Amino acid sequence: MKKLAVFGGPRTVPEGMVKSWPPLSKDDRKAVMSVFDSNILHGTGAPNAVALQKEFAAYIGCKYCLVTNSGTSALHMAVASLGIGPGDEVIVPAFTYWSTAAAVLHHNAIPIFVDIEPDAFCIDPKLIEPAITKRTKAILPVHIHGMPCNMGPIMKLAKKHKLLVIGDACQAHGAKSDGKMVGNIEDTCGFSTNRSKNLSSGEGGLFTTNNENAYRVASMLREFGEVVVHGEDREYNAYGMGWMYRAHEFVNAFCRSQLKHLPENNAKRKEFAEFLTASLDDIPGLKGPYTPPRREPVYFSYIVRFCPDELGLDVPMGKYKAAVQKALAAEGIGTGQWQRVPVPAQSVFKDMQGYGKGCPWNCKHYGRKFKYRGEDYPRTIKFIAEHAYLSAVHPPNTMKLMKLYVEGFKKVMSQPEAILKLIAEADKQAKK
Ligand SMILES: Cc1ncc(COP(=O)(O)O)c(C=O)c1O
């Protein structure tokens, strides 16, 4: 049995082997430099902005797309363009990046949180109905870690209660639920294209819809509440509240160049993820993610579950997880924690620190009092405690790295006594 790297043995993954995301090419450079040479740096009617919108809409299969300067701005447009506003309630999952809920608050609507599925990590459709009140206007499912939500029951519920559906697909470009791409199922949807995302432009976002009115309203929100028509004289009249959510042409050109490789990059992520999951099936102590039927994830993050019971170890989850992560890190296998508490347990909700002075939650006409408690979302708490993401399960890394990952998992997991030793060392350290 090979000595673990954490105790001075040889490391499994050679130093410098892991490559970062996104893969960059000469074509990306050419695309960005062509903007530089064109001298058209800005504008919602600029050539790369217009072309990117057309190309992303074609990829998703929807009618309209607007490019924005972040996923958060795309989500805000997705909320506001459907007429959701002060006092309206929007149902969101407790397990997400808090930007999802911020997009609701940005329009003075109120996020109402719901827990995740018992066997996966998206919003549980069964828990949505009990959260619906007479003020509920929309459901905002988040396709998290690249996993599409169970959209069939969500759309049925929305129809039954006459609710709108807004998608957060910031982590799920190309994911499908019941064979249909996210971003083309919901009434409106927001995508992020920040550095880490499946479609990356450094920073940016994309709004999609099939609803012409939402598209029209979102276009105004993106540009100060004005109607700006490319090639026509500007009216300089704001029809309502607006923001400055325009994207830069360098970013648009880069995004277009990256979009060309999205299908092949997603296919690679899937190949790596399926290999890892199948391998982990036979390695006690660590497991890959469960994919429910009729859902096609794009593995924005590849997540692993820590299972001390499979090794017969009766130790607290937190200590086991920390010890295994430490041992894996020494082998050159990076893991990380994404989110530490349910979103409603974050200070902004617990303390209701929005715009200040209790606003927006204390607005008189909202008609009810709100209270957020993290402990109301036990599945999210358990999920966060038991899981971590595995770094670099994406191109330009190759199957060679995935095979070394599996070698490293086997090495660490076959030495439970070494894991116990790490736990004992951590305990000793904590007592000092
Ligand atoms: C689920 C989710 N929603 C929203 C966002 C916000 O996107 P951005 O950072 O581009 O504003 C992100 C990414 O950061 C995200 O992961």
CSV table of C-alpha atoms and ligand atoms in Angstrom, one decimal:
chain,number,residue,atom,x,y,z
A,1,MET,CA,0.0,0.0,0.0
A,2,LYS,CA,1.4,3.4,-1.0
A,3,LYS,CA,2.0,5.9,1.7
A,4,LEU,CA,-0.4,8.8,1.5
A,5,ALA,CA,1.2,12.1,0.3
A,6,VAL,CA,-0.1,13.8,3.4
A,7,PHE,CA,2.3,11.6,5.4
A,8,GLY,CA,5.2,12.0,3.0
A,9,GLY,CA,4.4,9.5,0.3
A,10,PRO,CA,4.5,10.3,-3.5
A,11,ARG,CA,1.6,12.5,-4.8
A,12,THR,CA,-0.8,11.0,-7.3
A,13,VAL,CA,-1.3,14.0,-9.6
A,14,PRO,CA,1.9,15.6,-10.7
A,15,GLU,CA,2.4,19.3,-9.9
A,16,GLY,CA,1.3,21.6,-12.7
A,17,MET,CA,-0.8,19.0,-14.5
A,18,VAL,CA,-4.2,20.6,-13.6
A,19,LYS,CA,-5.4,23.2,-16.2
A,20,SER,CA,-7.7,26.0,-15.4
A,21,TRP,CA,-11.0,27.0,-17.1
A,22,PRO,CA,-11.9,28.2,-19.7
A,23,PRO,CA,-9.7,26.7,-22.5
A,24,LEU,CA,-8.3,29.7,-24.4
A,25,SER,CA,-7.3,29.6,-28.1
A,26,LYS,CA,-5.8,31.8,-30.8
A,27,ASP,CA,-9.4,32.1,-32.2
A,28,ASP,CA,-10.5,33.8,-28.9
A,29,ARG,CA,-7.6,36.2,-29.2
A,30,LYS,CA,-8.4,36.9,-32.8
A,31,ALA,CA,-12.1,37.6,-31.9
A,32,VAL,CA,-11.2,40.0,-29.2
A,33,MET,CA,-8.5,41.8,-31.3
A,34,SER,CA,-11.0,42.2,-34.2
A,35,VAL,CA,-13.1,44.4,-31.9
A,36,PHE,CA,-10.0,46.4,-31.1
A,37,ASP,CA,-9.4,46.8,-34.8
A,38,SER,CA,-13.0,47.6,-35.6
A,39,ASN,CA,-13.1,50.5,-33.1
A,40,ILE,CA,-16.7,49.6,-32.2
A,41,LEU,CA,-16.4,49.1,-28.5
A,42,HIS,CA,-19.9,49.6,-27.2
A,43,GLY,CA,-23.6,49.6,-27.7
A,44,THR,CA,-26.5,47.2,-27.6
A,45,GLY,CA,-26.6,47.4,-31.4
A,46,ALA,CA,-22.9,46.7,-31.8
A,47,PRO,CA,-22.2,43.8,-34.2
A,48,ASN,CA,-20.9,41.3,-31.6
A,49,ALA,CA,-23.8,42.0,-29.2
A,50,VAL,CA,-26.4,41.5,-31.9
A,51,ALA,CA,-24.7,38.4,-33.3
A,52,LEU,CA,-24.2,36.8,-29.9
A,53,GLN,CA,-27.8,37.2,-29.0
A,54,LYS,CA,-28.8,35.5,-32.3
A,55,GLU,CA,-26.4,32.7,-31.8
A,56,PHE,CA,-27.3,32.0,-28.2
A,57,ALA,CA,-31.0,32.1,-28.9
A,58,ALA,CA,-30.4,29.6,-31.7
A,59,TYR,CA,-28.4,27.4,-29.3
A,60,ILE,CA,-31.1,27.4,-26.7
A,61,GLY,CA,-33.9,27.2,-29.3
A,62,CYS,CA,-35.8,30.3,-28.0
A,63,LYS,CA,-37.0,33.4,-29.8
A,64,TYR,CA,-35.2,36.2,-27.9
A,65,CYS,CA,-31.9,36.8,-26.2
A,66,LEU,CA,-30.3,39.9,-24.7
A,67,VAL,CA,-26.7,40.1,-23.7
A,68,THR,CA,-26.0,41.8,-20.3
A,69,ASN,CA,-23.0,42.6,-18.2
A,70,SER,CA,-23.7,39.9,-15.5
A,71,GLY,CA,-25.8,36.9,-14.6
A,72,THR,CA,-27.3,38.9,-11.8
A,73,SER,CA,-28.4,41.7,-14.2
A,74,ALA,CA,-29.9,39.0,-16.6
A,75,LEU,CA,-31.8,37.5,-13.6
A,76,HIS,CA,-33.0,40.9,-12.5
A,77,MET,CA,-34.3,41.6,-16.1
A,78,ALA,CA,-35.9,38.1,-16.0
A,79,VAL,CA,-37.8,39.0,-12.8
A,80,ALA,CA,-38.7,42.6,-13.7
A,81,SER,CA,-39.7,42.1,-17.3
A,82,LEU,CA,-42.5,39.8,-16.2
A,83,GLY,CA,-44.1,42.6,-14.2
A,84,ILE,CA,-43.1,41.2,-10.8
A,85,GLY,CA,-42.6,44.0,-8.3
A,86,PRO,CA,-43.2,45.4,-4.8
A,87,GLY,CA,-44.9,43.0,-2.5
A,88,ASP,CA,-45.0,40.1,-4.9
A,89,GLU,CA,-43.6,36.8,-3.6
A,90,VAL,CA,-41.3,34.7,-5.6
A,91,ILE,CA,-40.4,31.1,-4.6
A,92,VAL,CA,-36.7,30.3,-4.8
A,93,PRO,CA,-34.6,27.4,-3.6
A,94,ALA,CA,-32.7,27.6,-0.3
A,95,PHE,CA,-29.7,26.1,-2.0
A,96,THR,CA,-28.4,28.5,-4.6
A,97,TYR,CA,-26.0,31.4,-4.9
A,98,TRP,CA,-27.7,34.3,-3.2
A,99,SER,CA,-27.7,36.4,-6.4
A,100,THR,CA,-30.9,34.5,-7.3
A,101,ALA,CA,-32.7,35.9,-4.3
A,102,ALA,CA,-31.0,39.3,-4.8
A,103,ALA,CA,-32.5,39.6,-8.3
A,104,VAL,CA,-36.0,39.3,-6.6
A,105,LEU,CA,-35.2,41.8,-3.9
A,106,HIS,CA,-33.7,44.2,-6.5
A,107,HIS,CA,-37.3,44.7,-7.7
A,108,ASN,CA,-38.7,45.0,-4.2
A,109,ALA,CA,-40.3,41.5,-4.5
A,110,ILE,CA,-39.9,39.0,-1.7
A,111,PRO,CA,-38.0,35.7,-1.9
A,112,ILE,CA,-39.8,32.8,-0.2
A,113,PHE,CA,-37.4,29.9,0.2
A,114,VAL,CA,-38.1,26.2,-0.4
A,115,ASP,CA,-35.9,23.2,0.4
A,116,ILE,CA,-34.2,20.9,-2.1
A,117,GLU,CA,-35.0,17.4,-3.3
A,118,PRO,CA,-34.3,14.5,-1.0
A,119,ASP,CA,-32.0,12.7,-3.5
A,120,ALA,CA,-30.7,15.5,-5.6
A,121,PHE,CA,-30.0,19.2,-5.1
A,122,CYS,CA,-32.5,21.3,-7.0
A,123,ILE,CA,-35.7,22.8,-5.7
A,124,ASP,CA,-38.2,20.1,-4.6
A,125,PRO,CA,-41.4,20.6,-6.7
A,126,LYS,CA,-43.4,18.8,-3.9
A,127,LEU,CA,-42.4,21.6,-1.4
A,128,ILE,CA,-43.4,24.4,-3.7
A,129,GLU,CA,-47.2,24.1,-3.4
A,130,PRO,CA,-47.3,24.6,0.4
A,131,ALA,CA,-45.3,27.8,0.0
A,132,ILE,CA,-47.7,29.4,-2.5
A,133,THR,CA,-49.8,32.3,-1.0
A,134,LYS,CA,-52.2,34.7,-2.6
A,135,ARG,CA,-49.2,37.0,-3.2
A,136,THR,CA,-47.1,34.5,-5.0
A,137,LYS,CA,-46.4,35.6,-8.6
A,138,ALA,CA,-43.6,33.3,-9.7
A,139,ILE,CA,-41.4,30.3,-9.1
A,140,LEU,CA,-37.7,30.7,-9.7
A,141,PRO,CA,-36.1,27.3,-10.1
A,142,VAL,CA,-32.3,27.2,-10.2
A,143,HIS,CA,-30.5,24.7,-12.3
A,144,ILE,CA,-27.7,24.2,-9.8
A,145,HIS,CA,-24.3,22.6,-10.3
A,146,GLY,CA,-25.3,22.1,-14.0
A,147,MET,CA,-28.3,19.9,-12.9
A,148,PRO,CA,-31.6,20.9,-14.5
A,149,CYS,CA,-34.6,21.1,-12.2
A,150,ASN,CA,-37.5,18.7,-12.5
A,151,MET,CA,-39.3,21.1,-14.8
A,152,GLY,CA,-42.4,19.0,-15.7
A,153,PRO,CA,-44.1,19.2,-12.2
A,154,ILE,CA,-42.9,22.8,-11.8
A,155,MET,CA,-44.5,24.0,-15.0
A,156,LYS,CA,-47.7,22.0,-14.1
A,157,LEU,CA,-47.9,23.7,-10.7
A,158,ALA,CA,-47.3,27.1,-12.3
A,159,LYS,CA,-50.2,26.5,-14.7
A,160,LYS,CA,-52.5,25.3,-11.9
A,161,HIS,CA,-51.8,28.4,-9.8
A,162,LYS,CA,-51.4,30.8,-12.7
A,163,LEU,CA,-47.8,31.6,-11.7
A,164,LEU,CA,-44.9,32.7,-13.9
A,165,VAL,CA,-41.7,30.7,-14.1
A,166,ILE,CA,-38.2,32.4,-14.1
A,167,GLY,CA,-35.2,30.2,-14.6
A,168,ASP,CA,-31.8,30.7,-13.1
A,169,ALA,CA,-29.5,28.8,-15.5
A,170,CYS,CA,-26.4,30.7,-14.5
A,171,GLN,CA,-24.7,27.3,-14.0
A,172,ALA,CA,-26.5,25.2,-16.7
A,173,HIS,CA,-25.9,26.3,-20.3
A,174,GLY,CA,-27.1,23.4,-22.4
A,175,ALA,CA,-28.7,21.3,-19.6
A,176,LYS,CA,-32.0,19.6,-20.5
A,177,SER,CA,-35.1,18.6,-18.5
A,178,ASP,CA,-37.5,16.2,-20.3
A,179,GLY,CA,-35.4,16.7,-23.4
A,180,LYS,CA,-35.9,20.5,-23.5
A,181,MET,CA,-33.1,23.0,-22.9
A,182,VAL,CA,-33.3,25.2,-19.8
A,183,GLY,CA,-33.8,28.8,-20.8
A,184,ASN,CA,-36.4,27.6,-23.3
A,185,ILE,CA,-38.8,26.1,-20.8
A,186,GLU,CA,-39.4,29.0,-18.4
A,187,ASP,CA,-41.1,32.4,-19.2
A,188,THR,CA,-37.8,34.2,-18.8
A,189,CYS,CA,-34.4,33.0,-17.8
A,190,GLY,CA,-31.0,34.4,-16.8
A,191,PHE,CA,-27.5,32.9,-17.6
A,192,SER,CA,-24.2,34.0,-16.2
A,193,THR,CA,-21.0,33.9,-18.4
A,194,ASN,CA,-18.6,34.8,-15.7
A,195,ARG,CA,-15.2,33.2,-15.7
A,196,SER,CA,-16.1,29.9,-14.2
A,197,LYS,CA,-19.3,29.2,-16.1
A,198,ASN,CA,-19.8,26.5,-18.8
A,199,LEU,CA,-20.0,29.4,-21.3
A,200,SER,CA,-17.4,31.9,-20.1
A,201,SER,CA,-16.7,35.4,-21.2
A,202,GLY,CA,-14.9,36.5,-18.1
A,203,GLU,CA,-17.9,38.5,-16.9
A,204,GLY,CA,-21.3,38.8,-18.4
A,205,GLY,CA,-24.8,37.4,-18.7
A,206,LEU,CA,-27.6,36.4,-21.1
A,207,PHE,CA,-31.3,36.8,-20.8
A,208,THR,CA,-33.6,34.5,-22.8
A,209,THR,CA,-37.4,34.4,-23.4
A,210,ASN,CA,-40.1,33.4,-25.9
A,211,ASN,CA,-42.3,36.3,-24.6
A,212,GLU,CA,-42.2,39.3,-26.9
A,213,ASN,CA,-43.4,41.7,-24.2
A,214,ALA,CA,-40.8,40.5,-21.7
A,215,TYR,CA,-38.2,40.9,-24.3
A,216,ARG,CA,-39.3,44.5,-25.0
A,217,VAL,CA,-39.4,45.4,-21.3
A,218,ALA,CA,-36.1,43.8,-20.6
A,219,SER,CA,-34.5,45.7,-23.4
A,220,MET,CA,-35.6,49.0,-21.7
A,221,LEU,CA,-34.5,47.9,-18.3
A,222,ARG,CA,-31.0,47.1,-19.7
A,223,GLU,CA,-30.6,50.6,-20.9
A,224,PHE,CA,-31.8,53.2,-18.3
A,225,GLY,CA,-35.5,52.6,-19.0
A,226,GLU,CA,-35.1,54.1,-22.4
A,227,VAL,CA,-36.0,52.7,-25.9
A,228,VAL,CA,-32.8,52.7,-27.8
A,229,VAL,CA,-33.1,51.7,-31.4
A,230,HIS,CA,-29.8,51.1,-33.2
A,231,GLY,CA,-29.4,53.4,-36.2
A,232,GLU,CA,-32.2,55.8,-35.0
A,233,ASP,CA,-32.0,59.1,-33.2
A,234,ARG,CA,-32.2,58.6,-29.4
A,235,GLU,CA,-35.3,59.9,-27.8
A,236,TYR,CA,-33.7,60.5,-24.4
A,237,ASN,CA,-36.8,59.6,-22.5
A,238,ALA,CA,-36.9,57.1,-19.7
A,239,TYR,CA,-40.2,55.2,-19.7
A,240,GLY,CA,-39.6,53.9,-16.2
A,241,MET,CA,-36.9,52.7,-13.9
A,242,GLY,CA,-33.9,51.3,-15.8
A,243,TRP,CA,-30.4,50.1,-15.1
A,244,MET,CA,-27.1,50.1,-17.0
A,245,TYR,CA,-26.7,46.4,-17.9
A,246,ARG,CA,-25.0,46.8,-21.3
A,247,ALA,CA,-22.1,44.4,-22.1
A,248,HIS,CA,-18.7,45.4,-23.6
A,249,GLU,CA,-17.9,44.4,-27.2
A,250,PHE,CA,-14.6,42.7,-26.2
A,251,VAL,CA,-16.6,40.5,-23.9
A,252,ASN,CA,-19.3,39.8,-26.5
A,253,ALA,CA,-16.7,38.8,-29.1
A,254,PHE,CA,-15.0,36.5,-26.6
A,255,CYS,CA,-18.3,35.0,-25.6
A,256,ARG,CA,-19.2,34.3,-29.3
A,257,SER,CA,-15.8,32.6,-29.8
A,258,GLN,CA,-16.3,30.4,-26.6
A,259,LEU,CA,-19.9,29.6,-27.6
A,260,LYS,CA,-18.6,27.8,-30.7
A,261,HIS,CA,-17.0,25.2,-28.3
A,262,LEU,CA,-19.8,24.9,-25.7
A,263,PRO,CA,-21.3,21.7,-27.1
A,264,GLU,CA,-18.0,19.9,-27.3
A,265,ASN,CA,-16.9,21.2,-23.9
A,266,ASN,CA,-20.1,20.1,-22.3
A,267,ALA,CA,-19.7,16.7,-23.9
A,268,LYS,CA,-16.2,16.4,-22.3
A,269,ARG,CA,-17.6,17.4,-18.9
A,270,LYS,CA,-20.2,14.7,-19.2
A,271,GLU,CA,-17.7,12.0,-20.3
A,272,PHE,CA,-15.4,12.9,-17.3
A,273,ALA,CA,-18.3,13.0,-14.9
A,274,GLU,CA,-19.8,9.7,-15.9
A,275,PHE,CA,-16.4,8.0,-15.7
A,276,LEU,CA,-15.8,9.4,-12.2
A,277,THR,CA,-19.3,8.5,-11.0
A,278,ALA,CA,-19.0,4.9,-12.3
A,279,SER,CA,-15.5,4.6,-10.7
A,280,LEU,CA,-16.7,6.0,-7.4
A,281,ASP,CA,-19.5,3.4,-7.3
A,282,ASP,CA,-16.8,0.9,-6.4
A,283,ILE,CA,-14.9,3.0,-4.0
A,284,PRO,CA,-16.3,3.0,-0.5
A,285,GLY,CA,-16.1,6.4,1.4
A,286,LEU,CA,-16.8,8.8,-1.5
A,287,LYS,CA,-19.7,8.9,-4.1
A,288,GLY,CA,-20.6,10.8,-7.2
A,289,PRO,CA,-23.8,12.7,-7.8
A,290,TYR,CA,-27.2,11.1,-8.5
A,291,THR,CA,-28.9,12.1,-11.7
A,292,PRO,CA,-32.6,11.7,-11.6
A,293,PRO,CA,-34.4,10.3,-14.7
A,294,ARG,CA,-35.2,12.6,-17.6
A,295,ARG,CA,-32.6,15.1,-16.6
A,296,GLU,CA,-29.4,15.8,-18.6
A,297,PRO,CA,-26.9,17.8,-16.5
A,298,VAL,CA,-23.9,19.7,-17.9
A,299,TYR,CA,-21.7,19.3,-14.8
A,300,PHE,CA,-20.8,22.9,-14.1
A,301,SER,CA,-19.5,21.4,-10.9
A,302,TYR,CA,-18.8,17.8,-10.3
A,303,ILE,CA,-19.8,17.1,-6.7
A,304,VAL,CA,-18.8,14.3,-4.4
A,305,ARG,CA,-20.6,13.0,-1.3
A,306,PHE,CA,-18.5,12.0,1.7
A,307,CYS,CA,-19.7,8.6,3.2
A,308,PRO,CA,-17.7,7.6,6.4
A,309,ASP,CA,-20.3,4.9,7.1
A,310,GLU,CA,-19.2,3.0,3.9
A,311,LEU,CA,-15.7,2.7,5.5
A,312,GLY,CA,-17.3,1.6,8.8
A,313,LEU,CA,-16.0,4.8,10.4
A,314,ASP,CA,-18.2,6.2,13.2
A,315,VAL,CA,-16.8,9.8,13.1
A,316,PRO,CA,-18.6,13.1,12.7
A,317,MET,CA,-19.2,14.1,9.0
A,318,GLY,CA,-17.3,17.4,9.3
A,319,LYS,CA,-14.2,15.8,10.7
A,320,TYR,CA,-14.2,13.0,8.1
A,321,LYS,CA,-14.8,15.4,5.3
A,322,ALA,CA,-11.9,17.7,6.4
A,323,ALA,CA,-9.5,14.8,6.8
A,324,VAL,CA,-10.3,13.3,3.4
A,325,GLN,CA,-10.1,16.7,1.7
A,326,LYS,CA,-6.7,17.2,3.3
A,327,ALA,CA,-5.5,13.8,2.2
A,328,LEU,CA,-6.8,14.4,-1.4
A,329,ALA,CA,-5.2,17.8,-1.6
A,330,ALA,CA,-1.8,16.4,-0.7
A,331,GLU,CA,-2.3,13.9,-3.6
A,332,GLY,CA,-2.9,16.9,-5.9
A,333,ILE,CA,-6.7,16.4,-6.0
A,334,GLY,CA,-8.5,19.7,-5.2
A,335,THR,CA,-11.9,19.9,-3.6
A,336,GLY,CA,-13.8,22.9,-2.4
A,337,GLN,CA,-16.9,24.1,-0.5
A,338,TRP,CA,-19.6,25.9,-2.5
A,339,GLN,CA,-22.0,27.6,0.0
A,340,ARG,CA,-21.8,27.1,3.8
A,341,VAL,CA,-25.4,27.8,4.9
A,342,PRO,CA,-28.9,27.9,3.2
A,343,VAL,CA,-29.3,31.3,1.6
A,344,PRO,CA,-32.1,32.3,4.1
A,345,ALA,CA,-29.5,31.8,6.9
A,346,GLN,CA,-27.2,34.5,5.5
A,347,SER,CA,-27.1,37.8,7.4
A,348,VAL,CA,-28.9,39.8,4.7
A,349,PHE,CA,-32.0,37.7,5.3
A,350,LYS,CA,-31.7,36.9,9.0
A,351,ASP,CA,-31.2,40.6,9.8
A,352,MET,CA,-33.4,41.7,7.0
A,353,GLN,CA,-30.7,44.1,5.8
A,354,GLY,CA,-31.9,45.2,2.4
A,355,TYR,CA,-32.0,48.8,1.4
A,356,GLY,CA,-31.8,49.7,5.1
A,357,LYS,CA,-34.4,50.5,7.7
A,358,GLY,CA,-36.0,47.1,7.2
A,359,CYS,CA,-36.9,47.8,3.6
A,360,PRO,CA,-38.2,46.1,1.5
A,361,TRP,CA,-39.7,43.6,4.0
A,362,ASN,CA,-41.4,46.1,6.3
A,363,CYS,CA,-43.3,47.9,3.5
A,364,LYS,CA,-46.8,48.3,5.0
A,365,HIS,CA,-48.7,47.2,1.9
A,366,TYR,CA,-46.9,43.9,1.7
A,367,GLY,CA,-49.6,42.6,4.1
A,368,ARG,CA,-47.6,40.1,6.1
A,369,LYS,CA,-44.5,39.7,8.2
A,370,PHE,CA,-41.5,37.7,7.0
A,371,LYS,CA,-39.0,35.7,8.9
A,372,TYR,CA,-36.1,33.7,7.6
A,373,ARG,CA,-34.5,30.8,9.5
A,374,GLY,CA,-31.8,28.5,8.1
A,375,GLU,CA,-33.0,25.6,10.2
A,376,ASP,CA,-36.2,25.4,8.2
A,377,TYR,CA,-34.1,23.9,5.3
A,378,PRO,CA,-32.7,20.7,6.8
A,379,ARG,CA,-32.0,19.0,3.4
A,380,THR,CA,-29.9,22.0,2.2
A,381,ILE,CA,-28.0,21.9,5.5
A,382,LYS,CA,-27.3,18.2,5.1
A,383,PHE,CA,-26.4,18.5,1.5
A,384,ILE,CA,-23.9,21.3,2.2
A,385,ALA,CA,-22.4,19.2,5.1
A,386,GLU,CA,-22.0,16.0,3.1
A,387,HIS,CA,-20.7,17.4,-0.2
A,388,ALA,CA,-17.8,19.2,-1.9
A,389,TYR,CA,-17.0,19.9,-5.5
A,390,LEU,CA,-14.1,18.3,-7.2
A,391,SER,CA,-11.8,20.8,-9.0
A,392,ALA,CA,-11.0,20.8,-12.7
A,393,VAL,CA,-13.5,18.2,-14.1
A,394,HIS,CA,-13.5,20.1,-17.4
A,395,PRO,CA,-11.4,20.5,-20.5
A,396,PRO,CA,-8.6,21.3,-21.4
A,397,ASN,CA,-8.0,18.6,-18.8
A,398,THR,CA,-8.2,15.2,-20.2
A,399,MET,CA,-9.2,11.6,-19.2
A,400,LYS,CA,-5.6,11.1,-18.0
A,401,LEU,CA,-6.3,13.5,-15.1
A,402,MET,CA,-9.6,11.8,-14.3
A,403,LYS,CA,-7.9,8.4,-14.2
A,404,LEU,CA,-5.3,9.9,-11.8
A,405,TYR,CA,-8.2,11.3,-9.7
A,406,VAL,CA,-9.6,7.8,-9.4
A,407,GLU,CA,-6.2,6.4,-8.5
A,408,GLY,CA,-5.9,9.0,-5.8
A,409,PHE,CA,-9.4,8.2,-4.5
A,410,LYS,CA,-8.6,4.5,-4.3
A,411,LYS,CA,-5.3,5.3,-2.5
A,412,VAL,CA,-6.9,7.5,0.2
A,413,MET,CA,-10.1,5.5,0.7
A,414,SER,CA,-8.3,2.2,1.1
A,415,GLN,CA,-6.5,3.6,4.1
A,416,PRO,CA,-9.3,4.4,6.7
A,417,GLU,CA,-6.7,4.1,9.5
A,418,ALA,CA,-4.8,7.0,7.9
A,419,ILE,CA,-8.0,9.1,7.8
A,420,LEU,CA,-8.5,8.4,11.5
A,421,LYS,CA,-5.0,9.5,12.2
A,422,LEU,CA,-5.6,12.8,10.3
A,423,ILE,CA,-8.8,13.3,12.4
A,424,ALA,CA,-6.8,12.6,15.6
A,425,GLU,CA,-4.1,15.1,14.6
A,426,ALA,CA,-6.8,17.7,13.8
A,427,ASP,CA,-8.4,17.1,17.2
A,428,LYS,CA,-5.1,17.5,18.9
A,429,GLN,CA,-4.4,20.7,17.0
A,430,ALA,CA,-7.8,22.1,17.9
A,431,LYS,CA,-7.2,21.5,21.6
A,432,LYS,CA,-3.9,23.5,21.6
B,1,LIG,C1,-26.8,30.1,-9.4
B,1,LIG,C2,-26.2,31.4,-9.7
B,1,LIG,N1,-27.1,32.5,-9.9
B,1,LIG,C3,-26.6,33.7,-10.2
B,1,LIG,C4,-25.3,33.9,-10.4
B,1,LIG,C5,-24.8,35.4,-10.6
B,1,LIG,O1,-24.1,35.5,-11.8
B,1,LIG,P1,-23.0,36.7,-12.0
B,1,LIG,O2,-21.9,36.4,-11.0
B,1,LIG,O3,-22.6,36.6,-13.4
B,1,LIG,O4,-23.8,37.9,-11.7
B,1,LIG,C6,-24.4,32.9,-10.2
B,1,LIG,C7,-22.9,33.1,-10.5
B,1,LIG,O5,-22.2,33.7,-9.9
B,1,LIG,C8,-24.8,31.6,-9.9
B,1,LIG,O6,-24.0,30.6,-9.7
